[in-house]
Amino acid sequence: MGLTQSKVEAEPIVFINPNVPVQFTPSFIHSLEKKVEKTEAGQVEALVRERVAEELAKMKQIEGEIKQTLVDENKQTDVIESNSHIETMIKNINRAGAKDLPLEIKEKQEKVVACYKNNKDRSLDCWQEVLNFKQAVLEEQKKFISKTQ
């Protein structure tokens, strides 16, 4: 333990002489300038990419909102159109003299009206009742035509 002395590391000796001018080669200065330019250009490019990505994300979000709005408006337009079509059909049926209609057509008509009243916001759900009513009317028309011929 005590037989060997610990190594003492020598501190580096620095000579400072302000009278000696320090000169760098032009190639060394040029290489330093290129590194600074590359670093600045890289930082600018990274910043531009980041901002472009942010704007692109905002635009995609706005596009999604616009598409959803258009889809909602289209659904509302379809419902309004189908409601007006159904109301027109009901008026035409009432005008035609519902008392003279065969029992089968009256039943189908009542089902369409009931479905329409139960589903005012979702009138497109009554497509089956409307189809059944139309089919019954077509059958009665065929019967009437065959009787008159």
PDB file of N, CA, C and O in Angstrom, residues 16-54:
ATOM      1  N   ILE A  16       0.414  31.903 -23.460  1.00  0.00           N
ATOM      2  CA  ILE A  16      -0.395  32.940 -24.071  1.00  0.00           C
ATOM      3  C   ILE A  16       0.516  34.125 -24.332  1.00  0.00           C
ATOM      4  O   ILE A  16       1.116  34.696 -23.423  1.00  0.00           O
ATOM      5  N   ASN A  17       0.556  34.462 -25.608  1.00  0.00           N
ATOM      6  CA  ASN A  17       1.365  35.613 -25.983  1.00  0.00           C
ATOM      7  C   ASN A  17       0.517  36.472 -26.904  1.00  0.00           C
ATOM      8  O   ASN A  17       0.280  36.131 -28.060  1.00  0.00           O
ATOM      9  N   PRO A  18      -0.017  37.577 -26.431  1.00  0.00           N
ATOM     10  CA  PRO A  18      -0.877  38.405 -27.253  1.00  0.00           C
ATOM     11  C   PRO A  18      -0.155  39.072 -28.415  1.00  0.00           C
ATOM     12  O   PRO A  18      -0.780  39.588 -29.328  1.00  0.00           O
ATOM     13  N   ASN A  19       1.104  39.044 -28.417  1.00  0.00           N
ATOM     14  CA  ASN A  19       1.866  39.687 -29.480  1.00  0.00           C
ATOM     15  C   ASN A  19       1.999  38.804 -30.723  1.00  0.00           C
ATOM     16  O   ASN A  19       2.407  39.281 -31.773  1.00  0.00           O
ATOM     17  N   VAL A  20       1.663  37.544 -30.598  1.00  0.00           N
ATOM     18  CA  VAL A  20       1.768  36.631 -31.733  1.00  0.00           C
ATOM     19  C   VAL A  20       0.424  36.621 -32.453  1.00  0.00           C
ATOM     20  O   VAL A  20      -0.591  36.254 -31.870  1.00  0.00           O
ATOM     21  N   PRO A  21       0.377  37.007 -33.712  1.00  0.00           N
ATOM     22  CA  PRO A  21      -0.894  37.006 -34.428  1.00  0.00           C
ATOM     23  C   PRO A  21      -1.316  35.578 -34.796  1.00  0.00           C
ATOM     24  O   PRO A  21      -0.493  34.749 -35.136  1.00  0.00           O
ATOM     25  N   VAL A  22      -2.619  35.350 -34.695  1.00  0.00           N
ATOM     26  CA  VAL A  22      -3.164  34.046 -35.055  1.00  0.00           C
ATOM     27  C   VAL A  22      -3.727  34.185 -36.465  1.00  0.00           C
ATOM     28  O   VAL A  22      -4.524  35.066 -36.756  1.00  0.00           O
ATOM     29  N   GLN A  23      -3.325  33.297 -37.331  1.00  0.00           N
ATOM     30  CA  GLN A  23      -3.798  33.337 -38.705  1.00  0.00           C
ATOM     31  C   GLN A  23      -4.351  31.967 -39.088  1.00  0.00           C
ATOM     32  O   GLN A  23      -3.811  30.955 -38.679  1.00  0.00           O
ATOM     33  N   PHE A  24      -5.456  32.032 -39.847  1.00  0.00           N
ATOM     34  CA  PHE A  24      -6.061  30.810 -40.342  1.00  0.00           C
ATOM     35  C   PHE A  24      -5.970  30.810 -41.846  1.00  0.00           C
ATOM     36  O   PHE A  24      -6.041  31.853 -42.490  1.00  0.00           O
ATOM     37  N   THR A  25      -5.908  29.643 -42.402  1.00  0.00           N
ATOM     38  CA  THR A  25      -5.833  29.542 -43.861  1.00  0.00           C
ATOM     39  C   THR A  25      -7.207  29.849 -44.454  1.00  0.00           C
ATOM     40  O   THR A  25      -8.233  29.601 -43.830  1.00  0.00           O
ATOM     41  N   PRO A  26      -7.220  30.362 -45.660  1.00  0.00           N
ATOM     42  CA  PRO A  26      -8.512  30.660 -46.296  1.00  0.00           C
ATOM     43  C   PRO A  26      -9.384  29.419 -46.465  1.00  0.00           C
ATOM     44  O   PRO A  26     -10.599  29.487 -46.353  1.00  0.00           O
ATOM     45  N   SER A  27      -8.802  28.274 -46.708  1.00  0.00           N
ATOM     46  CA  SER A  27      -9.603  27.051 -46.863  1.00  0.00           C
ATOM     47  C   SER A  27     -10.281  26.671 -45.545  1.00  0.00           C
ATOM     48  O   SER A  27     -11.420  26.206 -45.530  1.00  0.00           O
ATOM     49  N   PHE A  28      -9.573  26.882 -44.417  1.00  0.00           N
ATOM     50  CA  PHE A  28     -10.162  26.596 -43.109  1.00  0.00           C
ATOM     51  C   PHE A  28     -11.337  27.542 -42.839  1.00  0.00           C
ATOM     52  O   PHE A  28     -12.411  27.116 -42.395  1.00  0.00           O
ATOM     53  N   ILE A  29     -11.163  28.830 -43.125  1.00  0.00           N
ATOM     54  CA  ILE A  29     -12.229  29.808 -42.943  1.00  0.00           C
ATOM     55  C   ILE A  29     -13.404  29.478 -43.855  1.00  0.00           C
ATOM     56  O   ILE A  29     -14.562  29.527 -43.432  1.00  0.00           O
ATOM     57  N   HIS A  30     -13.121  29.118 -45.085  1.00  0.00           N
ATOM     58  CA  HIS A  30     -14.174  28.769 -46.037  1.00  0.00           C
ATOM     59  C   HIS A  30     -14.961  27.537 -45.565  1.00  0.00           C
ATOM     60  O   HIS A  30     -16.190  27.502 -45.654  1.00  0.00           O
ATOM     61  N   SER A  31     -14.262  26.532 -45.049  1.00  0.00           N
ATOM     62  CA  SER A  31     -14.950  25.334 -44.561  1.00  0.00           C
ATOM     63  C   SER A  31     -15.832  25.659 -43.356  1.00  0.00           C
ATOM     64  O   SER A  31     -16.931  25.117 -43.208  1.00  0.00           O
ATOM     65  N   LEU A  32     -15.371  26.562 -42.484  1.00  0.00           N
ATOM     66  CA  LEU A  32     -16.196  26.979 -41.350  1.00  0.00           C
ATOM     67  C   LEU A  32     -17.444  27.729 -41.827  1.00  0.00           C
ATOM     68  O   LEU A  32     -18.550  27.514 -41.311  1.00  0.00           O
ATOM     69  N   GLU A  33     -17.278  28.586 -42.819  1.00  0.00           N
ATOM     70  CA  GLU A  33     -18.419  29.325 -43.355  1.00  0.00           C
ATOM     71  C   GLU A  33     -19.438  28.380 -43.979  1.00  0.00           C
ATOM     72  O   GLU A  33     -20.651  28.547 -43.818  1.00  0.00           O
ATOM     73  N   LYS A  34     -18.967  27.363 -44.688  1.00  0.00           N
ATOM     74  CA  LYS A  34     -19.883  26.384 -45.295  1.00  0.00           C
ATOM     75  C   LYS A  34     -20.667  25.639 -44.225  1.00  0.00           C
ATOM     76  O   LYS A  34     -21.861  25.389 -44.370  1.00  0.00           O
ATOM     77  N   LYS A  35     -20.000  25.263 -43.142  1.00  0.00           N
ATOM     78  CA  LYS A  35     -20.685  24.561 -42.062  1.00  0.00           C
ATOM     79  C   LYS A  35     -21.769  25.436 -41.446  1.00  0.00           C
ATOM     80  O   LYS A  35     -22.869  24.974 -41.158  1.00  0.00           O
ATOM     81  N   VAL A  36     -21.471  26.711 -41.260  1.00  0.00           N
ATOM     82  CA  VAL A  36     -22.457  27.635 -40.696  1.00  0.00           C
ATOM     83  C   VAL A  36     -23.629  27.783 -41.664  1.00  0.00           C
ATOM     84  O   VAL A  36     -24.794  27.749 -41.254  1.00  0.00           O
ATOM     85  N   GLU A  37     -23.334  27.935 -42.960  1.00  0.00           N
ATOM     86  CA  GLU A  37     -24.391  28.074 -43.957  1.00  0.00           C
ATOM     87  C   GLU A  37     -25.257  26.816 -44.008  1.00  0.00           C
ATOM     88  O   GLU A  37     -26.484  26.895 -44.081  1.00  0.00           O
ATOM     89  N   LYS A  38     -24.621  25.648 -43.968  1.00  0.00           N
ATOM     90  CA  LYS A  38     -25.383  24.395 -43.999  1.00  0.00           C
ATOM     91  C   LYS A  38     -26.273  24.276 -42.771  1.00  0.00           C
ATOM     92  O   LYS A  38     -27.426  23.855 -42.855  1.00  0.00           O
ATOM     93  N   THR A  39     -25.742  24.649 -41.617  1.00  0.00           N
ATOM     94  CA  THR A  39     -26.519  24.576 -40.388  1.00  0.00           C
ATOM     95  C   THR A  39     -27.706  25.521 -40.464  1.00  0.00           C
ATOM     96  O   THR A  39     -28.832  25.144 -40.147  1.00  0.00           O
ATOM     97  N   GLU A  40     -27.487  26.749 -40.908  1.00  0.00           N
ATOM     98  CA  GLU A  40     -28.574  27.712 -41.021  1.00  0.00           C
ATOM     99  C   GLU A  40     -29.599  27.252 -42.056  1.00  0.00           C
ATOM    100  O   GLU A  40     -30.796  27.332 -41.825  1.00  0.00           O
ATOM    101  N   ALA A  41     -29.112  26.754 -43.200  1.00  0.00           N
ATOM    102  CA  ALA A  41     -30.027  26.283 -44.240  1.00  0.00           C
ATOM    103  C   ALA A  41     -30.830  25.085 -43.736  1.00  0.00           C
ATOM    104  O   ALA A  41     -32.031  24.974 -44.002  1.00  0.00           O
ATOM    105  N   GLY A  42     -30.175  24.205 -43.020  1.00  0.00           N
ATOM    106  CA  GLY A  42     -30.874  23.036 -42.470  1.00  0.00           C
ATOM    107  C   GLY A  42     -31.935  23.445 -41.468  1.00  0.00           C
ATOM    108  O   GLY A  42     -33.018  22.876 -41.436  1.00  0.00           O
ATOM    109  N   GLN A  43     -31.623  24.449 -40.642  1.00  0.00           N
ATOM    110  CA  GLN A  43     -32.593  24.924 -39.667  1.00  0.00           C
ATOM    111  C   GLN A  43     -33.778  25.585 -40.355  1.00  0.00           C
ATOM    112  O   GLN A  43     -34.928  25.371 -39.984  1.00  0.00           O
ATOM    113  N   VAL A  44     -33.487  26.380 -41.379  1.00  0.00           N
ATOM    114  CA  VAL A  44     -34.554  27.041 -42.116  1.00  0.00           C
ATOM    115  C   VAL A  44     -35.420  26.002 -42.818  1.00  0.00           C
ATOM    116  O   VAL A  44     -36.648  26.066 -42.790  1.00  0.00           O
ATOM    117  N   GLU A  45     -34.788  25.020 -43.447  1.00  0.00           N
ATOM    118  CA  GLU A  45     -35.533  23.977 -44.150  1.00  0.00           C
ATOM    119  C   GLU A  45     -36.404  23.188 -43.177  1.00  0.00           C
ATOM    120  O   GLU A  45     -37.566  22.891 -43.467  1.00  0.00           O
ATOM    121  N   ALA A  46     -35.868  22.867 -42.020  1.00  0.00           N
ATOM    122  CA  ALA A  46     -36.639  22.133 -41.016  1.00  0.00           C
ATOM    123  C   ALA A  46     -37.831  22.960 -40.544  1.00  0.00           C
ATOM    124  O   ALA A  46     -38.945  22.444 -40.393  1.00  0.00           O
ATOM    125  N   LEU A  47     -37.614  24.246 -40.358  1.00  0.00           N
ATOM    126  CA  LEU A  47     -38.696  25.126 -39.934  1.00  0.00           C
ATOM    127  C   LEU A  47     -39.778  25.221 -41.013  1.00  0.00           C
ATOM    128  O   LEU A  47     -40.971  25.154 -40.719  1.00  0.00           O
ATOM    129  N   VAL A  48     -39.359  25.331 -42.262  1.00  0.00           N
ATOM    130  CA  VAL A  48     -40.309  25.405 -43.373  1.00  0.00           C
ATOM    131  C   VAL A  48     -41.105  24.112 -43.467  1.00  0.00           C
ATOM    132  O   VAL A  48     -42.332  24.128 -43.616  1.00  0.00           O
ATOM    133  N   ARG A  49     -40.435  22.983 -43.361  1.00  0.00           N
ATOM    134  CA  ARG A  49     -41.137  21.697 -43.417  1.00  0.00           C
ATOM    135  C   ARG A  49     -42.154  21.571 -42.295  1.00  0.00           C
ATOM    136  O   ARG A  49     -43.266  21.072 -42.483  1.00  0.00           O
ATOM    137  N   GLU A  50     -41.768  22.007 -41.116  1.00  0.00           N
ATOM    138  CA  GLU A  50     -42.672  21.929 -39.966  1.00  0.00           C
ATOM    139  C   GLU A  50     -43.915  22.787 -40.199  1.00  0.00           C
ATOM    140  O   GLU A  50     -45.037  22.347 -39.971  1.00  0.00           O
ATOM    141  N   ARG A  51     -43.709  23.999 -40.682  1.00  0.00           N
ATOM    142  CA  ARG A  51     -44.845  24.894 -40.921  1.00  0.00           C
ATOM    143  C   ARG A  51     -45.732  24.380 -42.050  1.00  0.00           C
ATOM    144  O   ARG A  51     -46.962  24.472 -41.985  1.00  0.00           O
ATOM    145  N   VAL A  52     -45.135  23.827 -43.092  1.00  0.00           N
ATOM    146  CA  VAL A  52     -45.909  23.261 -44.197  1.00  0.00           C
ATOM    147  C   VAL A  52     -46.747  22.091 -43.689  1.00  0.00           C
ATOM    148  O   VAL A  52     -47.918  21.949 -44.038  1.00  0.00           O
ATOM    149  N   ALA A  53     -46.155  21.257 -42.848  1.00  0.00           N
ATOM    150  CA  ALA A  53     -46.902  20.121 -42.290  1.00  0.00           C
ATOM    151  C   ALA A  53     -48.077  20.609 -41.436  1.00  0.00           C
ATOM    152  O   ALA A  53     -49.171  20.039 -41.499  1.00  0.00           O
ATOM    153  N   GLU A  54     -47.868  21.661 -40.655  1.00  0.00           N
ATOM    154  CA  GLU A  54     -48.955  22.201 -39.835  1.00  0.00           C
ATOM    155  C   GLU A  54     -50.094  22.728 -40.713  1.00  0.00           C
ATOM    156  O   GLU A  54     -51.260  22.451 -40.449  1.00  0.00           O
TER     157      GLU A  54
END
